Every structure is written in structure tokens, then in C-alpha cells.
């Protein structure tokens, strides 16, 4: 019996007992992308349940890509085709017992081991996405990988299968599971990806040619460049440096360390919702990994697109908003934060920059720290002190946290009426002058601002 047929029986049972039935969704098999099994899914109570039949797989001897023929199977055959032994356990509804047909599932669960039911080379070629699933489970639960599994991860044909057979959407979904969720340990996950030379497989660089990326606030023209082959080493170093910074802050238990837990809007109207610590951590981790690529762009539809933006949007298929945020952090702003951190603090300059990036300013500052420590070799201790001072200045000394929510004392219409201006660049310049004046003189009144504008 197929999963869809069994789901229909469940709905019939619900009807017979006067309960509400639910629509059954069918997730089609896609062997070309190593999705071999059709799955029926439906809601029961407050949760969702997947229904699949027991399966066995056979391979033709001359089949180049190992796309299997699916057959109904026994519990043992089905268990052997699962990804890991800890996921191959069955619960018998009739006997109310856990059944371990591989003979290793309960032991591996008890001792915390990630092991495949069959030879890991077979399991990984069956569905190469399991390579990433192994890393996700190992990092999340702090389970070691079985030695034969580690050996398989280092095989070139396994890496090639992951590149060629698995859709980018599925890769992105596994990466999201490594970065967020209960007990997620993104630092360990990135460490494993780096150890097994998979960072450039997950964060796949688009096809070139590549150009030097010039942020919007500069007038320089892009020039053709090459991306260093060792960029993944710098990426891992960035993640390690970020983790060390986070541990340092945790040990200090300082109330001065800001956190981004709000949803707000920049002065440009760009939404910068971070939705709490989890999303902030995800954003920071992505930005840290892609920091070595911050100064590169690629042509897309005749436009220069930051390589980091292309990777987030196309390689791991994350949301456009997340790609925008990573680009904002990793490309347009972090070096501007380097500049303000290395100069005497000026409330207007700092305030305008923080106002521009909104609630993401702390992420930008962290990336600026990584630029100095990882890319420029600045001493860690001095960099920590420098960016702690910047944080204290923004949040306490200058009271600039949430400055992006500050309203101008004169709006554009009032500026035009007061100065007899027509719509155009001059109005924007005056609007900017209003904000700058309010930053310089926090207690200024509307009349003060008007007097200042008239005097310009």
C-alpha cells in the first residue's frame, strides 16, 4: 500500500468517527535530484504526518547515475535505505515496541554516533544530500561521525554527486537547519563543512567573470578580478573569529553589549527585520562566511550583482530579503564602520551611518571587526577594545540606538514651503541637513532647525 492510499484510509477513519478530514498533499518523487520516494502528507491534530510505503531499491548494473527502481520492500530493506541508523527505528503501533531492524539504531542513539545502515558510499550515492544531513545531525547533537562515514565524505565522487544531483533548494534547506533551530551549532557545522572541503559546494560561487565590487557610495568603476582559491580558508577563519568574539562577550556579561531583537525600517524605507537572536545569528554567520567575497561582483542581466548576494539568493536559495541583508552587511557598510571605529567619534557621522543601516548596525560593526582581525591582521585585543568603545558610544554615550526611528522636525513639504523650493535634489539636501542638525543638537526645536536651514 502506498502512502497516499494509507492517508486516504486515515481520512476514511476520521469520517467514520465524526472527525474533520484533511487534504492530502503529494510530494512527487524526483530521482534526478535524488528524491526517490513519493510522500503523502496531511495534518492530524496540530501536527503534520508523512505517509510512505516500505521500500526496496534495485539498480541496473549499467546504470550510470544509479537512479534506482522503486519496489515495495520489507521493514529491513526499508530500514537499510534510511539515511542513518538513528533514523531507521520503527515504532510498532500494535505491540507498542521500538523495532531496530539494522541492529545498530538503538545502540548508536544511546552512544551518540552518526552511522549509515549500509556502506556510507552506497547511502551517500543513493542521496548525496545525506552528506549535509550527516553534518547537520553531528553538529546539532554533538554526535561523532563513524570512521567509515568520515572516509566516505572525503571521496571525490561523493562530492561530485552532491554538486550534480542535489537541487540548490535542498542544499539551502539543510544549511538552514545547520544555522537555526533547536540545539543548532552553526560554528561546528561550518567547521565540518570546511574540514570536508564542502564550503564551496554549499556556498557555490556563480560563474564569472568577476569584478571588483564598488559600493554605491563610491564613484569607482568595477574592474575584472579573480577570486582567490583559498577564500574558504578565510571564510572559516572569519567564523572562528566571530565565535571567539561572542564567547568573549559572553564571559564579560556586559550590559553594554547591544542585541538586535527588533523589526524596524531604515531612513531609506528598507526593512531590516531580524526577528530576534536566532535570525541575527543566522545573518551574522552567513555574512562571516561570505566576508572574503565582499569585494567581488558578477554580471547578472547586464547589472553588477555582489557575489555574496548571488550566493545567498541563487546558490542556497534563501529569501531575497536575506540576500539584501547580507549584501548590506558584507559589502556596502562594514568598511564604513571600520572607518568610524578608527576615527574620533562624531555624533553626526556615526548617527547617519547607524540610521542608514538601522537595527543591523551591530551586525555591521561585528563584520567590521572581522575585516580588521581576519582580513587585515589587526591585533585581536585592540580590535575588541575599539569596537566595544564604538558600541558603548552608540548605545550609551551618544544615545544613538534606535536613531533610525528618529523623525525629522520638518518634513519635506514644510522644508519646501519655508525655503520656497520646488521638488528636486535641493529638497533632499535640505532634508538631510535637518537630520544632521538634529543629530548634532539633540535638544533642538523646530524653530532651531528652521533658522539653521534659512542660514545655509
Protein backbone atom coordinates (compact mmCIF):
# COMPACT_ATOMS: atom_id res chain seq x y z
CA UNK A 1 0.00 0.00 0.00
CA UNK A 2 1.30 3.45 -0.91
CA UNK A 3 1.50 6.36 1.49
CA UNK A 4 -1.27 8.17 -0.41
CA UNK A 5 -3.57 5.14 -0.15
CA UNK A 6 -2.93 4.85 3.58
CA UNK A 7 -3.58 8.57 4.06
CA UNK A 8 -6.93 8.06 2.34
CA UNK A 9 -7.73 5.29 4.84
CA UNK A 10 -6.87 7.65 7.70
CA UNK A 11 -9.30 10.21 6.31
CA UNK A 12 -11.96 7.50 5.98
CA UNK A 13 -11.39 6.58 9.62
CA UNK A 14 -11.75 10.24 10.61
CA UNK A 15 -15.04 10.44 8.70
CA UNK A 16 -16.41 7.28 10.31
CA UNK A 17 -15.69 8.75 13.75
CA UNK A 18 -17.18 12.14 13.01
CA UNK A 19 -13.87 13.96 12.78
CA UNK A 20 -12.78 16.56 10.26
CA UNK A 21 -10.82 15.25 7.29
CA UNK A 22 -7.80 16.99 5.82
CA UNK A 23 -6.38 17.48 2.37
CA UNK A 24 -3.59 15.09 1.44
CA UNK A 25 -0.57 16.66 -0.22
CA UNK A 26 1.60 14.57 -2.52
CA UNK A 27 5.31 15.31 -2.77
CA UNK A 28 6.33 13.67 -6.03
CA UNK A 29 9.47 11.62 -6.38
CA UNK A 30 12.29 13.24 -8.37
CA UNK A 31 15.05 10.66 -8.91
CA UNK A 32 17.18 13.06 -10.95
CA UNK A 33 17.54 15.14 -7.78
CA UNK A 34 17.90 12.05 -5.54
CA UNK A 35 14.34 12.40 -4.22
CA UNK A 36 13.32 8.79 -4.82
CA UNK A 37 10.22 8.38 -2.72
CA UNK A 38 6.76 9.83 -3.25
CA UNK A 39 5.43 11.12 0.06
CA UNK A 40 1.88 11.83 1.17
CA UNK A 41 1.50 14.44 3.88
CA UNK A 42 -1.52 15.59 5.87
CA UNK A 43 -2.38 17.36 9.08
CA UNK A 44 -3.50 15.32 12.07
CA UNK A 45 -4.48 17.37 15.09
CA UNK A 46 -1.95 20.17 15.46
CA UNK A 47 0.88 18.40 13.61
CA UNK A 48 1.77 17.16 10.17
CA UNK A 49 2.35 13.48 9.37
CA UNK A 50 4.13 11.99 6.35
CA UNK A 51 2.99 8.66 4.92
CA UNK A 52 5.31 6.49 2.84
CA UNK A 53 5.33 2.82 1.97
CA UNK A 54 8.13 0.46 2.91
CA UNK A 55 10.58 0.49 0.03
CA UNK A 56 13.31 -1.53 -1.58
CA UNK A 57 15.55 -0.31 -4.38
CA UNK A 58 17.28 -2.10 -7.22
CA UNK A 59 19.97 -0.73 -9.54
CA UNK A 60 20.76 -1.80 -13.08
CA UNK A 61 24.37 -2.86 -13.48
CA UNK A 62 24.92 -0.46 -16.36
CA UNK A 63 23.02 2.47 -14.86
CA UNK A 64 25.45 5.37 -14.99
CA UNK A 65 23.78 7.60 -12.44
CA UNK A 66 22.50 4.98 -10.02
CA UNK A 67 18.87 6.11 -10.31
CA UNK A 68 17.04 3.23 -8.60
CA UNK A 69 13.90 1.35 -9.45
CA UNK A 70 11.48 1.54 -6.55
CA UNK A 71 9.69 -1.54 -5.24
CA UNK A 72 7.66 -2.39 -2.17
CA UNK A 73 10.01 -3.71 0.47
CA UNK A 74 10.29 -5.36 3.84
CA UNK A 75 10.93 -3.43 7.07
CA UNK A 76 14.59 -4.50 6.94
CA UNK A 77 15.01 -3.34 3.34
CA UNK A 78 13.36 -0.04 4.17
CA UNK A 79 15.48 0.48 7.29
CA UNK A 80 18.66 -0.19 5.34
CA UNK A 81 17.77 2.58 2.88
CA UNK A 82 17.35 5.21 5.59
CA UNK A 83 19.98 7.89 5.97
CA UNK A 84 21.32 6.95 9.41
CA UNK A 85 20.80 4.14 11.86
CA UNK A 86 19.34 6.51 14.46
CA UNK A 87 16.64 7.38 11.92
CA UNK A 88 15.93 3.78 10.93
CA UNK A 89 13.97 2.83 14.05
CA UNK A 90 10.31 1.80 13.75
CA UNK A 91 7.56 2.06 16.33
CA UNK A 92 5.09 -0.80 16.12
CA UNK A 93 1.63 0.59 16.87
CA UNK A 94 0.28 -2.90 17.57
CA UNK A 95 2.96 -4.07 20.01
CA UNK A 96 3.95 -0.58 21.22
CA UNK A 97 7.61 -1.54 20.81
CA UNK A 98 10.57 0.09 19.08
CA UNK A 99 11.93 -2.16 16.33
CA UNK A 100 15.59 -1.90 15.32
CA UNK A 101 15.99 -3.88 12.10
CA UNK A 102 19.53 -2.67 11.37
CA UNK A 103 20.70 -3.83 14.78
CA UNK A 104 22.60 -0.58 15.36
CA UNK A 105 19.95 2.11 15.73
CA UNK A 106 19.31 1.87 19.46
CA UNK A 107 22.99 1.44 20.29
CA UNK A 108 24.04 4.38 18.11
CA UNK A 109 21.29 6.52 19.59
CA UNK A 110 22.36 5.55 23.10
CA UNK A 111 26.06 6.22 22.46
CA UNK A 112 25.52 9.18 20.12
CA UNK A 113 27.01 8.07 16.79
CA UNK A 114 26.11 9.12 13.24
CA UNK A 115 26.34 5.90 11.21
CA UNK A 116 24.74 4.76 7.95
CA UNK A 117 22.81 1.45 7.83
CA UNK A 118 24.72 0.35 4.72
CA UNK A 119 28.17 1.19 3.38
CA UNK A 120 28.17 5.02 3.56
CA UNK A 121 29.33 5.24 -0.04
CA UNK A 122 26.13 3.48 -1.10
CA UNK A 123 23.98 5.58 1.21
CA UNK A 124 25.53 8.85 0.03
CA UNK A 125 25.33 7.98 -3.66
CA UNK A 126 21.70 6.97 -3.12
CA UNK A 127 21.02 10.55 -1.97
CA UNK A 128 24.09 12.83 -1.75
CA UNK A 129 22.14 15.33 0.35
CA UNK A 130 22.76 12.90 3.21
CA UNK A 131 26.31 14.24 3.30
CA UNK A 132 24.90 17.54 4.58
CA UNK A 133 22.36 15.80 6.78
CA UNK A 134 25.19 13.92 8.49
CA UNK A 135 26.89 17.22 9.27
CA UNK A 136 23.63 18.77 10.45
CA UNK A 137 22.90 15.92 12.87
CA UNK A 138 26.51 15.71 14.07
CA UNK A 139 26.71 19.43 14.80
CA UNK A 140 23.24 19.70 16.32
CA UNK A 141 23.52 16.75 18.70
CA UNK A 142 27.31 16.75 19.16
CA UNK A 143 27.43 13.16 17.85
CA UNK A 144 30.71 11.97 16.29
CA UNK A 145 30.71 10.64 12.73
CA UNK A 146 31.51 6.95 12.32
CA UNK A 147 35.03 6.38 10.87
CA UNK A 148 33.78 4.78 7.64
CA UNK A 149 31.39 7.69 7.17
CA UNK A 150 34.26 10.17 7.55
CA UNK A 151 36.24 8.22 4.96
CA UNK A 152 33.31 8.33 2.54
CA UNK A 153 32.92 12.10 2.99
CA UNK A 154 36.44 12.53 1.67
CA UNK A 155 35.75 10.67 -1.60
CA UNK A 156 35.74 12.92 -4.72
CA UNK A 157 32.83 11.03 -6.32
CA UNK A 158 30.65 11.75 -3.28
CA UNK A 159 31.41 15.46 -3.55
CA UNK A 160 30.73 15.37 -7.29
CA UNK A 161 27.38 13.66 -6.74
CA UNK A 162 26.39 16.33 -4.21
CA UNK A 163 27.19 19.05 -6.75
CA UNK A 164 25.45 17.43 -9.71
CA UNK A 165 22.48 15.53 -8.30
CA UNK A 166 21.05 17.67 -5.49
CA UNK A 167 18.96 20.77 -6.13
CA UNK A 168 20.09 24.05 -4.64
CA UNK A 169 16.78 24.32 -2.78
CA UNK A 170 17.52 21.10 -0.90
CA UNK A 171 21.07 22.26 -0.14
CA UNK A 172 19.72 25.53 1.24
CA UNK A 173 17.18 23.76 3.40
CA UNK A 174 19.87 21.62 5.03
CA UNK A 175 22.07 24.66 5.57
CA UNK A 176 19.18 26.47 7.25
CA UNK A 177 18.86 23.50 9.60
CA UNK A 178 22.54 23.84 10.48
CA UNK A 179 22.26 27.55 11.22
CA UNK A 180 18.98 27.76 13.14
CA UNK A 181 16.62 25.69 15.22
CA UNK A 182 16.72 23.83 18.49
CA UNK A 183 20.29 22.94 19.54
CA UNK A 184 21.75 24.18 16.25
CA UNK A 185 25.51 24.69 16.43
CA UNK A 186 26.43 26.66 13.31
CA UNK A 187 30.09 27.04 14.25
CA UNK A 188 30.60 23.27 14.43
CA UNK A 189 28.58 22.83 11.23
CA UNK A 190 30.76 25.32 9.34
CA UNK A 191 33.85 23.65 10.81
CA UNK A 192 32.70 20.29 9.41
CA UNK A 193 31.91 21.80 6.01
CA UNK A 194 35.39 23.29 5.94
CA UNK A 195 37.04 20.09 7.16
CA UNK A 196 35.47 18.05 4.36
CA UNK A 197 36.03 20.73 1.70
CA UNK A 198 32.33 21.38 1.25
CA UNK A 199 32.10 25.11 1.92
CA UNK A 200 32.46 25.92 -1.77
CA UNK A 201 29.93 23.20 -2.61
CA UNK A 202 27.29 24.66 -0.30
CA UNK A 203 28.20 28.30 -0.95
CA UNK A 204 28.63 27.77 -4.67
CA UNK A 205 30.18 30.74 -6.45
CA UNK A 206 28.37 31.80 -9.65
CA UNK A 207 30.11 31.62 -12.99
CA UNK A 208 32.41 34.54 -13.75
CA UNK A 209 33.88 36.78 -14.92
CA UNK A 210 34.21 38.59 -11.62
CA UNK A 211 34.70 42.27 -10.92
CA UNK A 212 35.83 44.39 -8.01
CA UNK A 213 32.62 45.43 -6.28
CA UNK A 214 32.26 49.12 -5.62
CA UNK A 215 29.65 50.13 -3.03
CA UNK A 216 27.02 52.61 -4.10
CA UNK A 217 28.62 55.46 -2.15
CA UNK A 218 31.78 55.32 -4.30
CA UNK A 219 32.23 56.51 -7.87
CA UNK A 220 34.87 53.98 -8.95
CA UNK A 221 34.19 51.65 -11.88
CA UNK A 222 34.41 47.85 -11.48
CA UNK A 223 37.48 46.12 -12.89
CA UNK A 224 37.91 42.43 -13.73
CA UNK A 225 39.50 40.38 -10.95
CA UNK A 226 39.95 36.76 -9.86
CA UNK A 227 38.57 35.26 -6.66
CA UNK A 228 41.37 33.60 -4.64
CA UNK A 229 41.07 29.82 -4.50
CA UNK A 230 41.66 29.86 -0.72
CA UNK A 231 38.64 32.05 0.05
CA UNK A 232 37.08 29.20 2.07
CA UNK A 233 40.04 29.26 4.48
CA UNK A 234 39.36 32.95 5.13
CA UNK A 235 35.66 32.17 5.47
CA UNK A 236 36.33 29.61 8.19
CA UNK A 237 38.77 31.97 9.90
CA UNK A 238 36.02 34.61 9.93
CA UNK A 239 33.59 32.20 11.57
CA UNK A 240 36.17 31.26 14.19
CA UNK A 241 36.93 34.92 14.93
CA UNK A 242 33.23 35.73 15.23
CA UNK A 243 32.73 32.81 17.62
CA UNK A 244 35.68 33.92 19.75
CA UNK A 245 34.24 37.43 19.90
CA UNK A 246 30.87 36.07 21.00
CA UNK A 247 32.47 33.93 23.72
CA UNK A 248 34.48 36.93 24.90
CA UNK A 249 31.32 39.00 25.23
CA UNK A 250 29.51 36.19 26.99
CA UNK A 251 32.30 35.87 29.53
CA UNK A 252 32.22 39.60 30.21
CA UNK A 253 28.44 39.51 30.74
CA UNK A 254 28.31 43.18 29.86
CA UNK A 255 25.07 45.10 29.78
CA UNK A 256 26.68 47.37 27.22
CA UNK A 257 26.59 44.72 24.53
CA UNK A 258 23.61 45.51 22.31
CA UNK A 259 21.32 42.89 20.88
CA UNK A 260 19.18 43.10 17.78
CA UNK A 261 15.71 41.87 18.59
CA UNK A 262 13.56 44.41 16.83
CA UNK A 263 11.96 44.88 13.46
CA UNK A 264 12.46 48.32 12.06
CA UNK A 265 12.94 50.37 8.95
CA UNK A 266 15.87 52.44 7.76
CA UNK A 267 15.55 56.02 6.61
CA UNK A 268 15.53 54.67 3.03
CA UNK A 269 12.49 52.55 3.75
CA UNK A 270 14.46 49.29 3.61
CA UNK A 271 13.00 46.81 6.04
CA UNK A 272 15.64 45.34 8.35
CA UNK A 273 13.65 42.90 10.45
CA UNK A 274 15.87 40.47 12.28
CA UNK A 275 13.21 38.73 14.39
CA UNK A 276 15.32 38.06 17.42
CA UNK A 277 18.58 36.47 18.31
CA UNK A 278 18.20 33.38 16.10
CA UNK A 279 17.84 35.31 12.88
CA UNK A 280 20.58 37.72 13.90
CA UNK A 281 22.91 34.76 14.50
CA UNK A 282 21.97 33.30 11.12
CA UNK A 283 22.61 36.60 9.37
CA UNK A 284 25.95 37.07 11.12
CA UNK A 285 27.08 33.55 10.25
CA UNK A 286 26.20 34.00 6.58
CA UNK A 287 27.95 37.36 6.48
CA UNK A 288 31.04 35.94 8.20
CA UNK A 289 31.31 33.07 5.72
CA UNK A 290 30.88 35.38 2.74
CA UNK A 291 33.07 38.20 4.07
CA UNK A 292 36.10 37.14 1.94
CA UNK A 293 33.87 37.61 -1.13
CA UNK A 294 32.67 41.04 -0.05
CA UNK A 295 34.63 42.93 -2.68
CA UNK A 296 33.56 40.92 -5.71
CA UNK A 297 30.65 41.25 -8.10
CA UNK A 298 29.34 39.31 -11.08
CA UNK A 299 27.28 40.39 -14.07
CA UNK A 300 23.65 39.33 -13.94
CA UNK A 301 21.28 40.61 -16.61
CA UNK A 302 23.84 43.29 -17.50
CA UNK A 303 23.98 44.54 -13.92
CA UNK A 304 26.76 44.14 -11.38
CA UNK A 305 25.48 41.98 -8.52
CA UNK A 306 27.54 41.31 -5.38
CA UNK A 307 28.82 37.73 -5.39
CA UNK A 308 27.59 37.35 -1.80
CA UNK A 309 24.08 38.38 -2.86
CA UNK A 310 24.14 35.90 -5.75
CA UNK A 311 25.25 33.06 -3.46
CA UNK A 312 22.55 33.70 -0.86
CA UNK A 313 19.83 34.11 -3.48
CA UNK A 314 20.81 31.50 -6.08
CA UNK A 315 23.25 29.06 -4.51
CA UNK A 316 21.46 28.41 -1.22
CA UNK A 317 18.05 29.78 -2.31
CA UNK A 318 17.44 31.91 0.76
CA UNK A 319 14.93 34.75 0.66
CA UNK A 320 15.66 37.92 -1.29
CA UNK A 321 15.46 39.90 1.95
CA UNK A 322 18.19 37.77 3.49
CA UNK A 323 20.36 38.26 0.41
CA UNK A 324 19.80 42.02 0.67
CA UNK A 325 20.74 42.00 4.35
CA UNK A 326 23.93 40.01 3.79
CA UNK A 327 24.93 42.34 0.98
CA UNK A 328 24.15 45.36 3.15
CA UNK A 329 26.32 43.94 5.93
CA UNK A 330 29.11 42.27 3.99
CA UNK A 331 29.52 44.77 1.19
CA UNK A 332 28.09 48.25 1.44
CA UNK A 333 28.63 49.11 5.07
CA UNK A 334 31.17 47.14 7.06
CA UNK A 335 34.20 49.07 5.79
CA UNK A 336 32.41 52.32 6.60
CA UNK A 337 32.14 51.02 10.16
CA UNK A 338 35.87 50.30 10.06
CA UNK A 339 36.39 53.96 9.19
CA UNK A 340 34.27 55.35 12.02
CA UNK A 341 35.77 52.91 14.54
CA UNK A 342 39.25 54.17 13.69
CA UNK A 343 38.47 57.89 13.93
CA UNK A 344 37.34 60.16 16.77
CA UNK A 345 33.64 59.54 17.22
CA UNK A 346 31.42 62.21 15.71
CA UNK A 347 27.73 62.05 16.63
CA UNK A 348 26.59 63.22 13.21
CA UNK A 349 28.73 60.81 11.19
CA UNK A 350 28.07 57.84 13.45
CA UNK A 351 24.38 58.67 13.72
CA UNK A 352 23.89 58.97 9.97
CA UNK A 353 25.55 55.59 9.37
CA UNK A 354 23.63 53.82 12.13
CA UNK A 355 20.44 55.45 10.89
CA UNK A 356 21.14 54.18 7.37
CA UNK A 357 21.54 50.51 8.33
CA UNK A 358 19.00 50.55 11.15
CA UNK A 359 18.79 47.60 13.51
CA UNK A 360 21.55 45.82 11.59
CA UNK A 361 24.19 48.21 12.85
CA UNK A 362 25.54 45.74 15.42
CA UNK A 363 25.98 43.10 12.72
CA UNK A 364 27.77 45.65 10.54
CA UNK A 365 30.07 46.50 13.45
CA UNK A 366 30.86 42.83 14.02
CA UNK A 367 31.72 42.39 10.34
CA UNK A 368 33.94 45.47 10.53
CA UNK A 369 35.74 43.79 13.44
CA UNK A 370 36.24 40.68 11.27
CA UNK A 371 37.57 42.78 8.40
CA UNK A 372 40.27 44.16 10.68
CA UNK A 373 41.13 40.94 12.53
CA UNK A 374 40.85 38.37 9.73
CA UNK A 375 41.50 40.28 6.52
CA UNK A 376 43.88 42.96 7.78
CA UNK A 377 45.63 41.19 10.67
CA UNK A 378 44.82 43.74 13.39
CA UNK A 379 45.58 42.61 16.95
CA UNK A 380 42.53 40.92 18.48
CA UNK A 381 42.73 42.69 21.85
CA UNK A 382 42.97 46.16 20.37
CA UNK A 383 40.15 45.41 17.92
CA UNK A 384 37.91 44.18 20.74
CA UNK A 385 38.52 47.35 22.72
CA UNK A 386 37.93 49.52 19.68
CA UNK A 387 34.55 48.02 18.78
CA UNK A 388 33.45 47.80 22.40
CA UNK A 389 34.10 51.54 22.58
CA UNK A 390 32.01 52.07 19.44
CA UNK A 391 29.17 50.02 20.92
CA UNK A 392 29.29 51.99 24.15
CA UNK A 393 29.31 55.26 22.25
CA UNK A 394 26.25 54.34 20.17
CA UNK A 395 24.17 52.80 22.94
CA UNK A 396 25.11 54.98 25.91
CA UNK A 397 27.35 58.00 25.35
CA UNK A 398 25.62 59.34 22.23
CA UNK A 399 22.27 57.58 22.80
CA UNK A 400 22.04 56.63 19.11
CA UNK A 401 20.46 53.20 19.48
CA UNK A 402 17.13 53.32 17.61
CA UNK A 403 18.20 56.55 15.89
CA UNK A 404 16.67 55.14 12.70
CA UNK A 405 13.28 55.80 14.31
CA UNK A 406 14.00 59.50 14.83
CA UNK A 407 11.52 61.70 12.95
CA UNK A 408 12.63 64.96 11.27
CA UNK A 409 11.30 68.08 12.94
CA UNK A 410 10.47 69.43 9.48
CA UNK A 411 9.14 67.20 6.71
CA UNK A 412 9.81 67.67 3.01
CA UNK A 413 6.67 69.70 2.37
CA UNK A 414 7.44 72.05 5.24
CA UNK A 415 11.01 72.47 4.00
CA UNK A 416 9.80 73.41 0.52
CA UNK A 417 7.31 75.93 1.91
CA UNK A 418 9.81 77.51 4.30
CA UNK A 419 12.57 77.84 1.70
CA UNK A 420 10.40 78.34 -1.41
CA UNK A 421 11.87 75.26 -3.07
CA UNK A 422 10.46 73.09 -5.84
CA UNK A 423 10.77 69.29 -5.76
CA UNK A 424 14.27 68.15 -6.66
CA UNK A 425 17.77 67.43 -5.33
CA UNK A 426 17.82 70.63 -3.28
CA UNK A 427 14.92 69.37 -1.18
CA UNK A 428 16.72 66.12 -0.41
CA UNK A 429 19.83 68.07 0.58
CA UNK A 430 17.77 70.17 2.98
CA UNK A 431 16.05 67.08 4.40
CA UNK A 432 19.47 65.56 5.04
CA UNK A 433 20.54 68.81 6.68
CA UNK A 434 17.54 68.58 9.03
CA UNK A 435 18.59 65.12 10.24
CA UNK A 436 22.25 66.13 10.56
CA UNK A 437 21.31 69.18 12.63
CA UNK A 438 19.11 67.11 14.94
CA UNK A 439 21.96 64.65 15.42
CA UNK A 440 24.37 67.45 16.26
CA UNK A 441 21.90 69.19 18.56
CA UNK A 442 19.62 66.51 20.12
CA UNK A 443 17.60 69.09 22.06
CA UNK A 444 16.95 71.30 19.02
CA UNK A 445 13.43 72.61 18.41
CA UNK A 446 11.54 73.01 15.16
CA UNK A 447 12.33 76.72 15.14
CA UNK A 448 16.03 75.98 15.67
CA UNK A 449 16.04 73.72 12.63
CA UNK A 450 14.19 76.28 10.52
CA UNK A 451 16.63 79.03 11.49
CA UNK A 452 19.53 76.74 10.59
CA UNK A 453 18.10 75.94 7.14
CA UNK A 454 17.46 79.59 6.33
CA UNK A 455 21.04 80.41 7.26
CA UNK A 456 22.52 77.79 4.91
